[in-house]
């Protein structure tokens, strides 16, 4: 018997192959391989679809989290509350910034953060709550934002789900091939409504620079090709 794959990426993109090949040929002909017009067009279209001011394409969903944490100034000595039940990258991103992930319990019915347990774990060192919209199900963001700590939405598995990207200071997405919106490879996105925060993230994804001439921040090489 032929096994049935949990995620059949090929079956999803195969009907689109003629358009995909046409788009790839266009990129090859233009030579705009990094941060070209297709990326800018996608960022605009994604922002319109999500109903946010702007989005920033980055290399992957993990980098999206790291970039947001960095842009918010979160680092060594800080704490970020996150769910105890999530993929490793959620806590990994916090640790990469030198901060400490503080694990909160999840609700047994939704498997998303339990706001009461989050509230019990907030201290004077807590700089953010990182909520995960697990399996596309929105976390209780309205309750979490009332706790008075900046809320970051890890929406890696929830592009297009209702009630996301409108409450937290930023939302992050992954386009890994198993996600509901996937790339033929890796990719990520950050959505924001604060123009200053968006500009800082744009700089951080490109070595801390606007123009590859002046470098104002210690950034990353995390661009959506």
mmCIF file of C-alpha atoms in Angstrom:
data_model
loop_
_atom_site.group_PDB
_atom_site.id
_atom_site.type_symbol
_atom_site.label_atom_id
_atom_site.label_comp_id
_atom_site.label_asym_id
_atom_site.label_seq_id
_atom_site.Cartn_x
_atom_site.Cartn_y
_atom_site.Cartn_z
ATOM 1 C CA UNK A 1 0.000 0.000 0.000
ATOM 2 C CA UNK A 2 1.169 3.511 -0.777
ATOM 3 C CA UNK A 3 1.369 5.606 2.397
ATOM 4 C CA UNK A 4 -0.780 8.729 2.529
ATOM 5 C CA UNK A 5 1.425 11.702 3.493
ATOM 6 C CA UNK A 6 0.306 13.907 6.348
ATOM 7 C CA UNK A 7 1.063 16.963 4.198
ATOM 8 C CA UNK A 8 1.162 16.512 0.412
ATOM 9 C CA UNK A 9 2.909 19.679 -0.727
ATOM 10 C CA UNK A 10 3.298 18.455 -4.304
ATOM 11 C CA UNK A 11 -0.441 17.890 -4.677
ATOM 12 C CA UNK A 12 -1.053 21.476 -3.603
ATOM 13 C CA UNK A 13 1.420 23.196 -5.917
ATOM 14 C CA UNK A 14 1.139 20.891 -8.948
ATOM 15 C CA UNK A 15 -1.923 22.646 -10.459
ATOM 16 C CA UNK A 16 -0.041 25.946 -10.177
ATOM 17 C CA UNK A 17 3.161 24.747 -11.868
ATOM 18 C CA UNK A 18 2.684 26.682 -15.134
ATOM 19 C CA UNK A 19 2.222 29.946 -13.232
ATOM 20 C CA UNK A 20 5.070 29.114 -10.852
ATOM 21 C CA UNK A 21 7.451 28.421 -13.734
ATOM 22 C CA UNK A 22 6.386 31.626 -15.453
ATOM 23 C CA UNK A 23 7.074 33.598 -12.288
ATOM 24 C CA UNK A 24 10.482 31.935 -11.806
ATOM 25 C CA UNK A 25 11.397 32.666 -15.434
ATOM 26 C CA UNK A 26 10.494 36.310 -14.842
ATOM 27 C CA UNK A 27 12.790 36.527 -11.840
ATOM 28 C CA UNK A 28 15.636 34.856 -13.738
ATOM 29 C CA UNK A 29 15.196 37.270 -16.634
ATOM 30 C CA UNK A 30 15.149 40.344 -14.377
ATOM 31 C CA UNK A 31 18.040 39.304 -12.138
ATOM 32 C CA UNK A 32 16.220 40.749 -9.103
ATOM 33 C CA UNK A 33 16.956 37.833 -6.793
ATOM 34 C CA UNK A 34 17.001 39.550 -3.375
ATOM 35 C CA UNK A 35 14.298 41.944 -2.112
ATOM 36 C CA UNK A 36 13.082 42.510 -5.657
ATOM 37 C CA UNK A 37 9.711 43.824 -6.836
ATOM 38 C CA UNK A 38 8.011 40.472 -6.248
ATOM 39 C CA UNK A 39 8.864 40.627 -2.544
ATOM 40 C CA UNK A 40 7.576 44.197 -2.309
ATOM 41 C CA UNK A 41 4.370 43.211 -4.103
ATOM 42 C CA UNK A 42 3.887 40.219 -1.811
ATOM 43 C CA UNK A 43 4.433 42.369 1.288
ATOM 44 C CA UNK A 44 1.746 44.811 0.100
ATOM 45 C CA UNK A 45 -0.689 42.021 -0.784
ATOM 46 C CA UNK A 46 -0.112 40.232 2.533
ATOM 47 C CA UNK A 47 -0.664 43.469 4.478
ATOM 48 C CA UNK A 48 -3.933 44.088 2.644
ATOM 49 C CA UNK A 49 -5.101 40.522 3.234
ATOM 50 C CA UNK A 50 -4.244 40.601 6.948
ATOM 51 C CA UNK A 51 -5.650 44.098 7.375
ATOM 52 C CA UNK A 52 -2.431 45.562 8.818
ATOM 53 C CA UNK A 53 -0.385 48.634 7.975
ATOM 54 C CA UNK A 54 2.587 46.717 6.590
ATOM 55 C CA UNK A 55 4.423 43.415 6.498
ATOM 56 C CA UNK A 56 8.126 42.601 6.247
ATOM 57 C CA UNK A 57 9.338 39.470 4.487
ATOM 58 C CA UNK A 58 12.151 37.607 6.248
ATOM 59 C CA UNK A 59 14.079 34.361 5.804
ATOM 60 C CA UNK A 60 11.939 32.116 8.027
ATOM 61 C CA UNK A 61 9.460 32.077 10.874
ATOM 62 C CA UNK A 62 12.095 31.689 13.588
ATOM 63 C CA UNK A 63 13.983 34.735 12.357
ATOM 64 C CA UNK A 64 10.684 36.625 12.351
ATOM 65 C CA UNK A 65 10.377 36.028 16.103
ATOM 66 C CA UNK A 66 14.009 36.947 16.793
ATOM 67 C CA UNK A 67 13.739 40.148 14.754
ATOM 68 C CA UNK A 68 10.624 41.276 16.624
ATOM 69 C CA UNK A 69 12.187 40.570 20.008
ATOM 70 C CA UNK A 70 15.341 42.438 18.981
ATOM 71 C CA UNK A 71 13.356 45.382 17.604
ATOM 72 C CA UNK A 72 11.528 45.634 20.942
ATOM 73 C CA UNK A 73 14.861 45.773 22.774
ATOM 74 C CA UNK A 74 14.361 42.452 24.562
ATOM 75 C CA UNK A 75 17.600 40.810 25.632
ATOM 76 C CA UNK A 76 19.736 39.520 28.466
ATOM 77 C CA UNK A 77 18.072 39.658 31.885
ATOM 78 C CA UNK A 78 14.555 39.944 30.448
ATOM 79 C CA UNK A 79 11.781 37.375 30.626
ATOM 80 C CA UNK A 80 9.209 36.466 27.976
ATOM 81 C CA UNK A 81 6.183 34.344 28.869
ATOM 82 C CA UNK A 82 5.338 31.691 26.275
ATOM 83 C CA UNK A 83 3.253 28.493 26.166
ATOM 84 C CA UNK A 84 4.646 25.259 27.539
ATOM 85 C CA UNK A 85 3.081 23.454 24.571
ATOM 86 C CA UNK A 86 4.518 24.795 21.313
ATOM 87 C CA UNK A 87 7.216 24.113 18.770
ATOM 88 C CA UNK A 88 10.801 24.536 19.979
ATOM 89 C CA UNK A 89 11.382 27.654 17.867
ATOM 90 C CA UNK A 90 9.101 29.761 20.083
ATOM 91 C CA UNK A 91 11.344 29.390 23.136
ATOM 92 C CA UNK A 92 14.502 29.162 21.010
ATOM 93 C CA UNK A 93 13.924 32.659 19.608
ATOM 94 C CA UNK A 94 13.655 34.065 23.131
ATOM 95 C CA UNK A 95 16.838 32.301 24.239
ATOM 96 C CA UNK A 96 18.702 33.506 21.146
ATOM 97 C CA UNK A 97 18.145 37.064 22.358
ATOM 98 C CA UNK A 98 19.640 36.134 25.737
ATOM 99 C CA UNK A 99 16.265 36.439 27.439
ATOM 100 C CA UNK A 100 14.613 33.748 29.542
ATOM 101 C CA UNK A 101 11.530 31.885 28.309
ATOM 102 C CA UNK A 102 8.988 31.501 31.117
ATOM 103 C CA UNK A 103 6.606 28.659 30.343
ATOM 104 C CA UNK A 104 2.932 29.093 31.142
ATOM 105 C CA UNK A 105 0.300 26.379 31.121
ATOM 106 C CA UNK A 106 -2.145 25.960 28.267
ATOM 107 C CA UNK A 107 -5.893 25.506 28.334
ATOM 108 C CA UNK A 108 -6.781 21.815 28.099
ATOM 109 C CA UNK A 109 -9.545 22.452 25.551
ATOM 110 C CA UNK A 110 -7.758 24.807 23.140
ATOM 111 C CA UNK A 111 -4.084 23.947 23.844
ATOM 112 C CA UNK A 112 -3.394 27.693 23.746
ATOM 113 C CA UNK A 113 -2.126 29.926 26.554
ATOM 114 C CA UNK A 114 -4.161 30.075 29.745
ATOM 115 C CA UNK A 115 -4.410 33.822 30.571
ATOM 116 C CA UNK A 116 -4.761 33.173 34.310
ATOM 117 C CA UNK A 117 -1.550 31.177 34.412
ATOM 118 C CA UNK A 118 0.217 33.797 32.301
ATOM 119 C CA UNK A 119 -0.856 36.501 34.767
ATOM 120 C CA UNK A 120 0.599 34.482 37.646
ATOM 121 C CA UNK A 121 3.995 34.295 35.916
ATOM 122 C CA UNK A 122 4.449 37.988 35.094
ATOM 123 C CA UNK A 123 7.203 39.738 37.077
ATOM 124 C CA UNK A 124 8.990 43.064 36.861
ATOM 125 C CA UNK A 125 11.409 41.387 34.422
ATOM 126 C CA UNK A 126 8.655 40.345 32.002
ATOM 127 C CA UNK A 127 9.042 42.300 28.772
ATOM 128 C CA UNK A 128 6.539 40.456 26.558
ATOM 129 C CA UNK A 129 4.039 37.652 26.260
ATOM 130 C CA UNK A 130 4.570 35.462 23.201
ATOM 131 C CA UNK A 131 1.261 33.798 22.332
ATOM 132 C CA UNK A 132 1.058 30.982 19.785
ATOM 133 C CA UNK A 133 -1.996 30.477 17.581
ATOM 134 C CA UNK A 134 -1.568 26.720 17.658
ATOM 135 C CA UNK A 135 -2.852 24.682 14.698
ATOM 136 C CA UNK A 136 -4.507 27.814 13.326
ATOM 137 C CA UNK A 137 -6.736 28.268 16.386
ATOM 138 C CA UNK A 138 -6.479 31.855 17.663
ATOM 139 C CA UNK A 139 -5.051 32.274 21.167
ATOM 140 C CA UNK A 140 -7.063 34.409 23.647
ATOM 141 C CA UNK A 141 -5.319 37.639 22.638
ATOM 142 C CA UNK A 142 -8.021 39.958 24.006
ATOM 143 C CA UNK A 143 -7.496 38.568 27.500
ATOM 144 C CA UNK A 144 -3.714 38.423 27.202
ATOM 145 C CA UNK A 145 -3.304 42.042 26.100
ATOM 146 C CA UNK A 146 -5.230 43.185 29.191
ATOM 147 C CA UNK A 147 -2.308 41.968 31.317
ATOM 148 C CA UNK A 148 -0.441 45.157 30.384
ATOM 149 C CA UNK A 149 2.615 43.497 28.823
ATOM 150 C CA UNK A 150 3.484 43.821 25.107
ATOM 151 C CA UNK A 151 1.904 40.910 23.236
ATOM 152 C CA UNK A 152 3.643 39.197 20.317
ATOM 153 C CA UNK A 153 1.585 36.793 18.201
ATOM 154 C CA UNK A 154 3.353 33.692 16.876
ATOM 155 C CA UNK A 155 1.028 32.981 13.963
ATOM 156 C CA UNK A 156 3.346 30.568 12.154
ATOM 157 C CA UNK A 157 0.470 28.118 11.689
ATOM 158 C CA UNK A 158 -2.338 30.639 11.319
ATOM 159 C CA UNK A 159 -2.016 32.861 8.255
ATOM 160 C CA UNK A 160 -5.564 33.957 7.449
ATOM 161 C CA UNK A 161 -7.154 32.744 10.671
ATOM 162 C CA UNK A 162 -9.649 35.192 12.189
ATOM 163 C CA UNK A 163 -8.751 37.452 15.114
ATOM 164 C CA UNK A 164 -5.013 37.419 14.461
ATOM 165 C CA UNK A 165 -2.522 40.208 13.659
ATOM 166 C CA UNK A 166 -4.735 42.947 15.131
ATOM 167 C CA UNK A 167 -4.023 42.825 18.868
ATOM 168 C CA UNK A 168 -0.312 42.276 19.481
ATOM 169 C CA UNK A 169 2.507 44.704 18.769
ATOM 170 C CA UNK A 170 3.586 42.357 15.969
ATOM 171 C CA UNK A 171 2.640 39.020 14.461
ATOM 172 C CA UNK A 172 5.023 36.513 12.904
ATOM 173 C CA UNK A 173 4.417 33.914 10.209
ATOM 174 C CA UNK A 174 6.249 30.937 8.744
ATOM 175 C CA UNK A 175 6.061 29.743 5.138
ATOM 176 C CA UNK A 176 7.727 26.397 5.809
ATOM 177 C CA UNK A 177 6.208 23.817 3.416
ATOM 178 C CA UNK A 178 3.972 22.249 6.086
ATOM 179 C CA UNK A 179 2.236 25.541 6.910
ATOM 180 C CA UNK A 180 -1.194 26.541 5.609
ATOM 181 C CA UNK A 181 0.464 29.177 3.395
ATOM 182 C CA UNK A 182 3.780 27.734 2.285
ATOM 183 C CA UNK A 183 6.766 28.551 0.114
ATOM 184 C CA UNK A 184 8.768 26.209 -2.113
ATOM 185 C CA UNK A 185 11.519 26.337 0.482
ATOM 186 C CA UNK A 186 11.621 28.501 3.594
ATOM 187 C CA UNK A 187 10.288 31.950 4.343
ATOM 188 C CA UNK A 188 8.756 34.152 7.000
ATOM 189 C CA UNK A 189 6.846 37.371 7.546
ATOM 190 C CA UNK A 190 6.274 39.984 10.241
ATOM 191 C CA UNK A 191 3.116 42.094 10.324
ATOM 192 C CA UNK A 192 3.028 45.389 12.215
ATOM 193 C CA UNK A 193 0.941 48.549 12.524
ATOM 194 C CA UNK A 194 3.624 50.692 14.217
ATOM 195 C CA UNK A 195 5.719 52.363 11.459
ATOM 196 C CA UNK A 196 8.718 52.906 13.736
ATOM 197 C CA UNK A 197 8.788 49.258 14.789
ATOM 198 C CA UNK A 198 8.380 48.186 11.160
ATOM 199 C CA UNK A 199 11.311 50.340 10.074
ATOM 200 C CA UNK A 200 13.519 48.903 12.788
ATOM 201 C CA UNK A 201 12.630 45.349 11.723
ATOM 202 C CA UNK A 202 13.356 46.213 8.069
ATOM 203 C CA UNK A 203 16.787 47.473 9.064
ATOM 204 C CA UNK A 204 17.539 44.496 11.296
ATOM 205 C CA UNK A 205 16.725 41.989 8.533
ATOM 206 C CA UNK A 206 19.337 43.677 6.318
ATOM 207 C CA UNK A 207 22.405 43.932 8.578
ATOM 208 C CA UNK A 208 20.968 46.981 10.374
ATOM 209 C CA UNK A 209 21.033 49.165 7.277
ATOM 210 C CA UNK A 210 18.635 51.115 5.072
ATOM 211 C CA UNK A 211 20.863 51.251 2.044
ATOM 212 C CA UNK A 212 23.903 48.934 2.430
ATOM 213 C CA UNK A 213 26.006 52.059 2.965
ATOM 214 C CA UNK A 214 25.286 53.251 6.515
ATOM 215 C CA UNK A 215 24.917 50.530 9.176
ATOM 216 C CA UNK A 216 23.120 51.789 12.262
ATOM 217 C CA UNK A 217 22.325 48.527 14.080
ATOM 218 C CA UNK A 218 23.854 45.106 14.622
ATOM 219 C CA UNK A 219 21.414 43.213 12.463
ATOM 220 C CA UNK A 220 20.949 39.950 10.606
ATOM 221 C CA UNK A 221 20.983 38.576 7.099
ATOM 222 C CA UNK A 222 17.343 37.505 7.014
ATOM 223 C CA UNK A 223 15.722 38.438 3.731
ATOM 224 C CA UNK A 224 12.836 36.857 1.851
ATOM 225 C CA UNK A 225 14.269 36.074 -1.591
#
